Amino acid sequence: MAHEVREIEVKYRVRDLSALEEALARCGAFLSSPARQDDQAYAENGWTYEQSKLGATFARLRTQQGRHLFTIKRPLDNAMACLEHETEVTDREQMHHAILAMGFHPTVRIVKTRRTATFGDMTICVDEVEHAGIFVEIERTVNGEESGTVVQQELDTFARSLGVELERTTDTYDSLVRAALALA
């Protein structure tokens, strides 16, 4: 696992977007221009939302600014501490069919507007997610055996230091959007 890249993140529902933007600017984290992301999420055939995500492999096909990214994630410590591999693909439709042929099924479509900032070794993403609301993700990429839960505690400490009302969630966007659509 020493050569494996893992993405560790924490996620919060944002109640006051302007307060968050101001707090980030005060610490020198300036958000990028907005970019629309259109994600199709996939799960291994046989996996359902009633099951744990730990150890299961999930795929994502994202289109942003004319680029298509194929991502595989496998949650290790929890749903937001994942082994991750990502590459650009040229044909979204063909990649969709390849993902199906690899034994995955589509779960939910996630469309969001994302603005990002870098602060130290963290990436901060402010997302307006259709059907689910406004969130901030704070993430760090790690190599080796570093504990995902320890990194999440460090990221949470940073989030709390902003002094903004944030509601932490351990749900991934696919689960949040799925739940919101079920209530609609």
Short mmCIF file of N, CA, C and O in Angstrom, two decimals, residues 5 8 21 26 79-80 88 98 105 107 116 125-126 147 163 168 173:
data_model
loop_
_atom_site.label_atom_id
_atom_site.label_comp_id
_atom_site.label_asym_id
_atom_site.label_seq_id
_atom_site.Cartn_x
_atom_site.Cartn_y
_atom_site.Cartn_z
N VAL A 5 -2.09 5.73 -3.73
CA VAL A 5 -2.56 7.07 -3.38
C VAL A 5 -3.96 6.95 -2.81
O VAL A 5 -4.82 6.26 -3.37
N ILE A 8 -8.29 11.40 1.26
CA ILE A 8 -8.95 11.45 2.57
C ILE A 8 -9.70 12.77 2.62
O ILE A 8 -9.12 13.83 2.33
N GLU A 21 -17.07 31.77 2.63
CA GLU A 21 -16.18 32.42 1.66
C GLU A 21 -15.29 33.45 2.34
O GLU A 21 -14.09 33.53 2.07
N ARG A 26 -9.99 35.06 4.57
CA ARG A 26 -9.19 35.56 5.70
C ARG A 26 -7.95 34.71 5.92
O ARG A 26 -6.91 35.22 6.32
N ALA A 79 -16.13 5.66 4.27
CA ALA A 79 -16.56 6.03 2.91
C ALA A 79 -15.81 7.23 2.35
O ALA A 79 -15.85 7.47 1.14
N MET A 80 -15.13 8.00 3.21
CA MET A 80 -14.41 9.19 2.73
C MET A 80 -12.90 9.08 2.89
O MET A 80 -12.20 10.09 2.88
N GLU A 88 -7.85 10.46 -17.49
CA GLU A 88 -8.69 11.12 -18.47
C GLU A 88 -9.02 10.15 -19.59
O GLU A 88 -8.17 9.33 -19.99
N ALA A 98 -17.82 0.59 -21.32
CA ALA A 98 -16.71 -0.20 -20.78
C ALA A 98 -16.92 -0.45 -19.28
O ALA A 98 -16.67 -1.56 -18.79
N HIS A 105 -22.79 -1.11 -12.27
CA HIS A 105 -24.09 -0.61 -12.68
C HIS A 105 -24.21 0.86 -12.25
O HIS A 105 -23.66 1.24 -11.21
N THR A 107 -25.57 4.12 -10.52
CA THR A 107 -26.35 4.33 -9.30
C THR A 107 -27.09 5.67 -9.33
O THR A 107 -28.30 5.70 -9.30
N THR A 116 -12.76 25.65 -6.11
CA THR A 116 -11.70 25.03 -5.30
C THR A 116 -10.68 26.06 -4.86
O THR A 116 -10.52 27.12 -5.46
N CYS A 125 -13.00 22.28 -1.51
CA CYS A 125 -13.98 22.31 -2.59
C CYS A 125 -15.30 22.80 -2.03
O CYS A 125 -15.83 22.21 -1.08
N VAL A 126 -15.82 23.87 -2.60
CA VAL A 126 -17.15 24.35 -2.23
C VAL A 126 -18.07 23.94 -3.37
O VAL A 126 -17.88 24.36 -4.51
N SER A 147 -2.96 6.91 8.64
CA SER A 147 -4.34 6.58 9.01
C SER A 147 -5.33 7.59 8.44
O SER A 147 -5.19 8.79 8.67
N GLY A 163 -14.37 28.97 12.14
CA GLY A 163 -15.34 29.73 12.92
C GLY A 163 -16.68 29.92 12.22
O GLY A 163 -17.40 30.88 12.51
N ARG A 168 -21.23 18.56 9.84
CA ARG A 168 -20.46 17.47 9.24
C ARG A 168 -21.38 16.33 8.83
O ARG A 168 -22.33 15.98 9.52
N TYR A 173 -21.62 12.12 -1.86
CA TYR A 173 -22.61 12.82 -2.67
C TYR A 173 -23.64 11.88 -3.29
O TYR A 173 -24.81 12.22 -3.39
#
